[in-house]
PDB file of C-alpha atoms in Angstrom:
ATOM      1  CA  MET A   1       0.013   0.129   0.379  1.00 81.00           C
ATOM      2  CA  THR A   2       0.983   3.601  -1.229  1.00 87.00           C
ATOM      3  CA  GLU A   3       0.168   6.413   1.149  1.00 91.00           C
ATOM      4  CA  LEU A   4      -0.475   9.567  -0.671  1.00 92.00           C
ATOM      5  CA  LEU A   5       0.581  12.984   1.109  1.00 90.00           C
ATOM      6  CA  GLU A   6       0.200  16.498   0.645  1.00 89.00           C
ATOM      7  CA  ALA A   7       1.466  19.322   2.782  1.00 88.00           C
ATOM      8  CA  GLU A   8       2.400  22.894   2.582  1.00 88.00           C
ATOM      9  CA  GLU A   9       6.112  22.541   4.162  1.00 91.00           C
ATOM     10  CA  LEU A  10       8.612  19.807   3.802  1.00 93.00           C
ATOM     11  CA  ARG A  11      11.539  19.677   6.512  1.00 93.00           C
ATOM     12  CA  LEU A  12      14.713  17.818   6.060  1.00 95.00           C
ATOM     13  CA  VAL A  13      16.849  16.855   8.647  1.00 94.00           C
ATOM     14  CA  GLU A  14      19.955  14.875   8.755  1.00 95.00           C
ATOM     15  CA  VAL A  15      20.657  12.449  11.444  1.00 95.00           C
ATOM     16  CA  ALA A  16      23.792  10.006  11.788  1.00 93.00           C
ATOM     17  CA  PRO A  17      23.682   6.772   9.545  1.00 89.00           C
ATOM     18  CA  PRO A  18      22.549   3.535  10.943  1.00 85.00           C
ATOM     19  CA  ALA A  19      24.848   1.421  12.966  1.00 88.00           C
ATOM     20  CA  LEU A  20      25.597  -2.165  11.032  1.00 91.00           C
ATOM     21  CA  PRO A  21      26.882  -4.989  12.750  1.00 92.00           C
ATOM     22  CA  ALA A  22      29.804  -6.502  11.293  1.00 93.00           C
ATOM     23  CA  GLU A  23      28.316  -9.684  10.217  1.00 93.00           C
ATOM     24  CA  SER A  24      25.626  -7.532   8.325  1.00 92.00           C
ATOM     25  CA  ARG A  25      28.326  -5.479   6.835  1.00 93.00           C
ATOM     26  CA  ALA A  26      29.910  -8.510   5.198  1.00 95.00           C
ATOM     27  CA  ALA A  27      26.490  -9.732   4.113  1.00 95.00           C
ATOM     28  CA  MET A  28      25.997  -6.446   2.332  1.00 95.00           C
ATOM     29  CA  ASN A  29      29.544  -6.620   0.893  1.00 96.00           C
ATOM     30  CA  ARG A  30      29.100 -10.051  -0.270  1.00 96.00           C
ATOM     31  CA  GLU A  31      25.392  -8.856  -1.940  1.00 95.00           C
ATOM     32  CA  TRP A  32      27.058  -5.667  -3.481  1.00 96.00           C
ATOM     33  CA  ASP A  33      29.622  -7.141  -5.303  1.00 97.00           C
ATOM     34  CA  GLU A  34      27.429 -10.134  -6.989  1.00 95.00           C
ATOM     35  CA  ALA A  35      25.129  -7.542  -7.548  1.00 92.00           C
ATOM     36  CA  VAL A  36      28.115  -5.631  -9.728  1.00 94.00           C
ATOM     37  CA  LEU A  37      29.292  -8.526 -11.663  1.00 94.00           C
ATOM     38  CA  ALA A  38      25.667  -9.290 -12.729  1.00 91.00           C
ATOM     39  CA  ASN A  39      25.435  -5.914 -13.954  1.00 89.00           C
ATOM     40  CA  PRO A  40      29.285  -3.991 -14.126  1.00 90.00           C
ATOM     41  CA  ALA A  41      27.368  -0.657 -14.354  1.00 85.00           C
ATOM     42  CA  LEU A  42      26.055   0.048 -11.232  1.00 89.00           C
ATOM     43  CA  PHE A  43      28.082   2.148  -8.923  1.00 91.00           C
ATOM     44  CA  ASP A  44      28.489   2.713  -5.209  1.00 95.00           C
ATOM     45  CA  GLY A  45      27.660   6.574  -5.175  1.00 95.00           C
ATOM     46  CA  PRO A  46      26.752   8.328  -2.651  1.00 95.00           C
ATOM     47  CA  VAL A  47      23.377   7.842  -1.358  1.00 95.00           C
ATOM     48  CA  VAL A  48      20.278   9.284   1.021  1.00 95.00           C
ATOM     49  CA  LEU A  49      18.685   6.901   3.344  1.00 93.00           C
ATOM     50  CA  CYS A  50      15.358   8.080   4.596  1.00 92.00           C
ATOM     51  CA  ALA A  51      15.507   7.414   8.257  1.00 90.00           C
ATOM     52  CA  GLY A  52      11.733   8.845   9.398  1.00 88.00           C
ATOM     53  CA  LEU A  53       8.909  10.593   8.267  1.00 89.00           C
ATOM     54  CA  SER A  54       6.680  12.471  10.397  1.00 88.00           C
ATOM     55  CA  ARG A  55       4.076  15.448  10.686  1.00 83.00           C
ATOM     56  CA  ASN A  56       4.896  18.446  12.618  1.00 75.00           C
ATOM     57  CA  ASP A  57       3.642  21.728  13.497  1.00 68.00           C
ATOM     58  CA  GLY A  58       0.316  20.820  11.674  1.00 72.00           C
ATOM     59  CA  ASP A  59       0.853  21.057   7.969  1.00 80.00           C
ATOM     60  CA  ALA A  60       4.934  20.269   7.941  1.00 88.00           C
ATOM     61  CA  LEU A  61       5.972  16.883   6.819  1.00 91.00           C
ATOM     62  CA  LEU A  62       9.409  16.407   8.278  1.00 92.00           C
ATOM     63  CA  VAL A  63      12.040  13.911   6.661  1.00 93.00           C
ATOM     64  CA  SER A  64      14.768  12.427   8.702  1.00 93.00           C
ATOM     65  CA  TRP A  65      17.724  11.195   6.564  1.00 95.00           C
ATOM     66  CA  SER A  66      21.082  10.116   6.435  1.00 95.00           C
ATOM     67  CA  ARG A  67      23.850   9.672   4.317  1.00 94.00           C
ATOM     68  CA  THR A  68      25.471   6.289   2.534  1.00 94.00           C
ATOM     69  CA  THR A  69      26.299   5.115  -0.302  1.00 95.00           C
ATOM     70  CA  TYR A  70      24.570   2.424  -2.488  1.00 93.00           C
ATOM     71  CA  ARG A  71      26.085  -0.426  -1.846  1.00 94.00           C
ATOM     72  CA  TYR A  72      23.787  -0.155   1.500  1.00 93.00           C
ATOM     73  CA  PHE A  73      20.700  -1.068  -0.230  1.00 90.00           C
ATOM     74  CA  ALA A  74      22.275  -4.629  -0.848  1.00 92.00           C
ATOM     75  CA  LEU A  75      20.956  -5.576   2.703  1.00 92.00           C
ATOM     76  CA  ARG A  76      17.618  -5.644   0.907  1.00 88.00           C
ATOM     77  CA  ARG A  77      18.760  -9.071  -0.010  1.00 89.00           C
ATOM     78  CA  VAL A  78      20.385 -10.164   3.444  1.00 91.00           C
ATOM     79  CA  PRO A  79      17.915 -12.420   5.300  1.00 90.00           C
ATOM     80  CA  GLY A  80      17.169 -10.759   8.605  1.00 86.00           C
ATOM     81  CA  ALA A  81      18.861  -7.719   8.094  1.00 86.00           C
ATOM     82  CA  THR A  82      16.966  -4.372   8.343  1.00 81.00           C
ATOM     83  CA  ALA A  83      17.772  -2.123   5.991  1.00 78.00           C
ATOM     84  CA  LEU A  84      16.232   1.994   5.588  1.00 79.00           C
ATOM     85  CA  ARG A  85      14.503   2.773   2.828  1.00 85.00           C
ATOM     86  CA  SER A  86      15.373   5.576  -0.232  1.00 88.00           C
ATOM     87  CA  LEU A  87      14.481   8.807  -0.419  1.00 94.00           C
ATOM     88  CA  PHE A  88      13.287   9.925  -3.925  1.00 95.00           C
ATOM     89  CA  VAL A  89      12.217  12.382  -6.214  1.00 97.00           C
ATOM     90  CA  SER A  90       9.900  12.226  -9.476  1.00 97.00           C
ATOM     91  CA  VAL A  91       8.626  14.360 -11.860  1.00 98.00           C
ATOM     92  CA  ILE A  92       5.120  13.677 -13.417  1.00 98.00           C
ATOM     93  CA  GLN A  93       5.041  15.211 -17.024  1.00 98.00           C
ATOM     94  CA  PRO A  94       1.946  16.260 -18.369  1.00 97.00           C
ATOM     95  CA  THR A  95       1.213  16.157 -21.964  1.00 97.00           C
ATOM     96  CA  ASP A  96      -1.548  19.141 -23.577  1.00 95.00           C
ATOM     97  CA  ASP A  97      -4.344  16.105 -23.598  1.00 94.00           C
ATOM     98  CA  GLY A  98      -3.755  15.302 -19.611  1.00 93.00           C
ATOM     99  CA  ARG A  99      -1.940  12.300 -19.828  1.00 96.00           C
ATOM    100  CA  VAL A 100       1.588  11.617 -17.926  1.00 97.00           C
ATOM    101  CA  LEU A 101       5.022  10.578 -19.284  1.00 98.00           C
ATOM    102  CA  VAL A 102       6.449   7.354 -17.797  1.00 98.00           C
ATOM    103  CA  GLY A 103       9.451   5.342 -19.015  1.00 97.00           C
ATOM    104  CA  ARG A 104      10.822   1.764 -18.736  1.00 97.00           C
ATOM    105  CA  MET A 105      13.912   1.329 -17.266  1.00 95.00           C
ATOM    106  CA  SER A 106      16.763  -0.249 -19.408  1.00 94.00           C
ATOM    107  CA  ARG A 107      19.208  -3.620 -18.533  1.00 89.00           C
ATOM    108  CA  SER A 108      22.196  -1.443 -17.642  1.00 85.00           C
ATOM    109  CA  THR A 109      19.757   0.541 -14.921  1.00 87.00           C
ATOM    110  CA  ALA A 110      19.517  -1.236 -11.372  1.00 82.00           C
ATOM    111  CA  ALA A 111      15.373  -2.395 -11.959  1.00 88.00           C
ATOM    112  CA  PRO A 112      15.754  -3.396 -15.829  1.00 90.00           C
ATOM    113  CA  GLY A 113      12.156  -3.360 -17.405  1.00 94.00           C
ATOM    114  CA  ARG A 114      10.687  -1.656 -14.400  1.00 95.00           C
ATOM    115  CA  TRP A 115       7.958   1.153 -15.541  1.00 97.00           C
ATOM    116  CA  GLN A 116       8.129   4.348 -13.100  1.00 97.00           C
ATOM    117  CA  PHE A 117       7.960   8.378 -13.514  1.00 98.00           C
ATOM    118  CA  PRO A 118      11.388  10.215 -14.507  1.00 98.00           C
ATOM    119  CA  GLY A 119      13.476  10.660 -10.941  1.00 96.00           C
ATOM    120  CA  GLY A 120      15.468   8.777  -8.960  1.00 93.00           C
ATOM    121  CA  SER A 121      17.681   8.590  -5.419  1.00 93.00           C
ATOM    122  CA  VAL A 122      18.466  11.723  -4.210  1.00 95.00           C
ATOM    123  CA  GLU A 123      22.190  12.099  -3.449  1.00 94.00           C
ATOM    124  CA  PRO A 124      23.355  14.026  -0.436  1.00 94.00           C
ATOM    125  CA  PRO A 125      24.412  17.522  -0.876  1.00 92.00           C
ATOM    126  CA  THR A 126      28.358  18.400  -1.001  1.00 89.00           C
ATOM    127  CA  GLY A 127      30.122  20.766   1.175  1.00 84.00           C
ATOM    128  CA  ASP A 128      28.043  23.557   3.257  1.00 85.00           C
ATOM    129  CA  GLU A 129      25.085  22.862   0.845  1.00 90.00           C
ATOM    130  CA  PRO A 130      21.665  22.196   2.665  1.00 94.00           C
ATOM    131  CA  LEU A 131      19.199  19.393   1.705  1.00 96.00           C
ATOM    132  CA  ASP A 132      16.385  21.103   1.320  1.00 95.00           C
ATOM    133  CA  GLU A 133      13.063  21.285  -0.775  1.00 94.00           C
ATOM    134  CA  ARG A 134      15.467  23.628  -3.108  1.00 95.00           C
ATOM    135  CA  ALA A 135      17.935  21.026  -3.745  1.00 96.00           C
ATOM    136  CA  LEU A 136      15.067  18.343  -4.020  1.00 97.00           C
ATOM    137  CA  ARG A 137      13.670  20.153  -6.764  1.00 97.00           C
ATOM    138  CA  ARG A 138      17.102  20.929  -8.385  1.00 96.00           C
ATOM    139  CA  HIS A 139      17.873  17.197  -8.246  1.00 96.00           C
ATOM    140  CA  ALA A 140      14.034  16.665 -10.133  1.00 97.00           C
ATOM    141  CA  ALA A 141      14.637  18.515 -12.843  1.00 98.00           C
ATOM    142  CA  VAL A 142      18.167  16.749 -13.919  1.00 97.00           C
ATOM    143  CA  GLU A 143      16.531  13.419 -13.362  1.00 97.00           C
ATOM    144  CA  LEU A 144      13.584  14.355 -16.028  1.00 98.00           C
ATOM    145  CA  ALA A 145      16.217  15.956 -18.502  1.00 97.00           C
ATOM    146  CA  GLU A 146      19.280  12.903 -18.099  1.00 96.00           C
ATOM    147  CA  GLU A 147      16.150  10.111 -18.602  1.00 97.00           C
ATOM    148  CA  THR A 148      13.669  12.192 -20.968  1.00 98.00           C
ATOM    149  CA  GLY A 149      16.104  14.882 -22.501  1.00 97.00           C
ATOM    150  CA  VAL A 150      13.458  17.388 -21.511  1.00 98.00           C
ATOM    151  CA  ASP A 151      14.956  20.477 -20.116  1.00 97.00           C
ATOM    152  CA  THR A 152      12.488  21.953 -17.398  1.00 97.00           C
ATOM    153  CA  PRO A 153      14.234  24.972 -15.378  1.00 97.00           C
ATOM    154  CA  ALA A 154      13.607  23.633 -11.714  1.00 97.00           C
ATOM    155  CA  ALA A 155      11.714  26.490 -10.562  1.00 97.00           C
ATOM    156  CA  ALA A 156       9.126  25.763 -12.943  1.00 98.00           C
ATOM    157  CA  LEU A 157       7.982  22.454 -10.862  1.00 98.00           C
ATOM    158  CA  THR A 158       5.630  22.595  -7.995  1.00 96.00           C
ATOM    159  CA  ARG A 159       5.593  19.765  -5.577  1.00 96.00           C
ATOM    160  CA  CYS A 160       2.406  17.913  -5.761  1.00 95.00           C
ATOM    161  CA  LEU A 161       2.529  14.710  -3.691  1.00 94.00           C
ATOM    162  CA  ILE A 162       4.452  13.033  -1.030  1.00 94.00           C
ATOM    163  CA  THR A 163       4.079   9.277  -1.150  1.00 94.00           C
ATOM    164  CA  TYR A 164       4.916   6.601   1.462  1.00 90.00           C
ATOM    165  CA  GLY A 165       4.868   3.410   0.857  1.00 83.00           C
ATOM    166  CA  ASP A 166       5.018  -0.181   2.866  1.00 77.00           C
ATOM    167  CA  ASP A 167       8.491  -0.793   2.216  1.00 74.00           C
ATOM    168  CA  GLY A 168       9.698   2.575   3.745  1.00 75.00           C
ATOM    169  CA  GLN A 169      10.271   4.520   0.722  1.00 86.00           C
ATOM    170  CA  VAL A 170       9.567   8.455   0.417  1.00 92.00           C
ATOM    171  CA  GLY A 171       8.733  10.005  -2.896  1.00 95.00           C
ATOM    172  CA  VAL A 172       8.761  13.465  -3.079  1.00 96.00           C
ATOM    173  CA  HIS A 173       7.134  13.967  -6.491  1.00 97.00           C
ATOM    174  CA  TYR A 174       6.593  17.265  -8.218  1.00 97.00           C
ATOM    175  CA  LEU A 175       4.326  18.221 -11.254  1.00 97.00           C
ATOM    176  CA  ALA A 176       5.576  19.710 -14.800  1.00 98.00           C
ATOM    177  CA  PRO A 177       4.503  21.976 -17.067  1.00 97.00           C
ATOM    178  CA  SER A 178       2.514  20.268 -19.948  1.00 97.00           C
ATOM    179  CA  LEU A 179       3.667  19.816 -23.135  1.00 97.00           C
ATOM    180  CA  PRO A 180       2.351  18.241 -26.593  1.00 98.00           C
ATOM    181  CA  ALA A 181       3.237  14.408 -26.597  1.00 97.00           C
ATOM    182  CA  SER A 182       4.789  14.791 -29.804  1.00 97.00           C
ATOM    183  CA  ALA A 183       7.558  17.245 -28.345  1.00 98.00           C
ATOM    184  CA  LEU A 184       7.692  14.872 -25.345  1.00 98.00           C
ATOM    185  CA  ARG A 185       8.645  11.747 -27.934  1.00 98.00           C
ATOM    186  CA  ASP A 186      10.735  14.109 -29.990  1.00 98.00           C
ATOM    187  CA  CYS A 187      12.714  15.012 -27.058  1.00 98.00           C
ATOM    188  CA  PHE A 188      13.248  11.546 -26.662  1.00 98.00           C
ATOM    189  CA  ASP A 189      14.166   9.950 -29.426  1.00 97.00           C
ATOM    190  CA  ASN A 190      16.957  12.321 -29.533  1.00 97.00           C
ATOM    191  CA  LEU A 191      18.370  11.790 -26.074  1.00 97.00           C
ATOM    192  CA  ALA A 192      18.185   8.112 -26.934  1.00 96.00           C
ATOM    193  CA  ALA A 193      19.957   8.344 -30.115  1.00 96.00           C
ATOM    194  CA  ALA A 194      22.671  10.496 -28.675  1.00 96.00           C
ATOM    195  CA  GLU A 195      23.347   7.970 -26.038  1.00 94.00           C
ATOM    196  CA  ARG A 196      23.426   5.007 -28.270  1.00 94.00           C
ATOM    197  CA  ALA A 197      25.900   6.617 -30.372  1.00 96.00           C
ATOM    198  CA  GLN A 198      28.013   7.005 -27.724  1.00 94.00           C
ATOM    199  CA  GLY A 199      27.973   3.474 -26.825  1.00 92.00           C
ATOM    200  CA  ARG A 200      25.681   4.053 -24.015  1.00 90.00           C
ATOM    201  CA  ASP A 201      22.020   2.903 -22.753  1.00 91.00           C
ATOM    202  CA  PRO A 202      19.489   5.601 -22.114  1.00 95.00           C
ATOM    203  CA  GLU A 203      18.082   5.355 -18.542  1.00 94.00           C
ATOM    204  CA  PHE A 204      15.015   4.615 -20.059  1.00 96.00           C
ATOM    205  CA  ASP A 205      14.562   2.115 -23.158  1.00 95.00           C
ATOM    206  CA  ARG A 206      10.830   3.019 -23.767  1.00 96.00           C
ATOM    207  CA  ILE A 207       8.225   5.943 -22.953  1.00 98.00           C
ATOM    208  CA  ALA A 208       4.749   5.953 -23.065  1.00 98.00           C
ATOM    209  CA  PHE A 209       1.569   8.584 -22.059  1.00 98.00           C
ATOM    210  CA  VAL A 210      -1.001   6.933 -20.384  1.00 97.00           C
ATOM    211  CA  GLY A 211      -4.160   8.578 -18.891  1.00 95.00           C
ATOM    212  CA  SER A 212      -5.616   6.388 -16.362  1.00 95.00           C
ATOM    213  CA  PRO A 213      -4.739   3.268 -13.831  1.00 95.00           C
ATOM    214  CA  ALA A 214      -6.940   1.295 -16.173  1.00 96.00           C
ATOM    215  CA  GLU A 215      -3.962   1.750 -19.053  1.00 96.00           C
ATOM    216  CA  LEU A 216      -1.473   0.890 -17.001  1.00 96.00           C
ATOM    217  CA  PRO A 217      -1.385  -3.475 -17.571  1.00 95.00           C
ATOM    218  CA  GLN A 218      -0.873  -2.499 -21.323  1.00 94.00           C
ATOM    219  CA  LEU A 219       2.728  -1.500 -19.935  1.00 95.00           C
ATOM    220  CA  GLU A 220       4.587  -5.052 -20.454  1.00 90.00           C
ATOM    221  CA  GLY A 221       6.872  -4.962 -17.074  1.00 92.00           C
ATOM    222  CA  PRO A 222       7.055  -4.475 -13.436  1.00 95.00           C
ATOM    223  CA  HIS A 223       5.688  -1.096 -11.795  1.00 95.00           C
ATOM    224  CA  VAL A 224       7.407   0.690  -9.487  1.00 93.00           C
ATOM    225  CA  VAL A 225       4.436   0.462  -6.190  1.00 91.00           C
ATOM    226  CA  TYR A 226       4.074   3.822  -6.058  1.00 93.00           C
ATOM    227  CA  LEU A 227       2.688   4.370  -9.909  1.00 95.00           C
ATOM    228  CA  GLU A 228      -0.849   3.157  -9.614  1.00 95.00           C
ATOM    229  CA  PRO A 229      -1.920   5.722  -6.763  1.00 95.00           C
ATOM    230  CA  VAL A 230       0.108   8.246  -8.288  1.00 95.00           C
ATOM    231  CA  VAL A 231      -1.528   8.093 -12.053  1.00 96.00           C
ATOM    232  CA  ARG A 232      -4.973   7.673 -10.277  1.00 95.00           C
ATOM    233  CA  TRP A 233      -4.106  10.933  -8.692  1.00 94.00           C
ATOM    234  CA  THR A 234      -3.169  12.611 -11.612  1.00 93.00           C
ATOM    235  CA  SER A 235      -5.984  11.640 -13.939  1.00 90.00           C
ATOM    236  CA  ARG A 236      -8.071  13.375 -11.722  1.00 86.00           C
ATOM    237  CA  ARG A 237      -6.302  16.500 -11.473  1.00 80.00           C
ATOM    238  CA  VAL A 238      -4.255  16.540 -14.615  1.00 76.00           C
ATOM    239  CA  GLY A 239      -6.675  15.233 -17.027  1.00 55.00           C
ATOM    240  CA  SER A 240      -9.933  16.967 -15.845  1.00 50.00           C
TER     241      SER A 240
END
């Protein structure tokens, strides 16, 4: 089950990373090494963990987060281990006719074949930069450009939803200005062609436009858990 939350304000507070027993850390490292052997494109870069989500001061949502690297998520495959989940952003990109863009992750990604909105796990700030809503919005705009070729200024994105799933993952979803489906298709095709010309797989190997949850079964492959409830939400607002 995925809970859809709306809030006037989103606050992010850094907390200490979780302590791992030596046995769990060793098992995590083994799982990560096996995953890299299966997919050498995996990169153990910095990433944010979601340590908690709570209401605070009326209509504000408080997200506690800590720093780690992608290797940490290999704990999900260790029997008996407890892993904190990720904090991610996504962009709901509408078309002029009320549909929204979704993409299928390519074979070189950590979740090949999975359908989702453009987006990805949040990375921790560098130096003295804060992790705040402005940083999340910038990250969402970068993900949109990298995965679809659509270059939308971060300031044009509007936070519309926060999702909280049974798996503990917290997603911050931004609504982009609507564009013609043909323009979105051209942006993606040009990006994919440029990536392949340089010998790389694009992050999405396909995109599609959906107008309601009833259309999701037509997308072959797994879907992220939040896709159906968020598409349902957008179909009532974006498509109205």
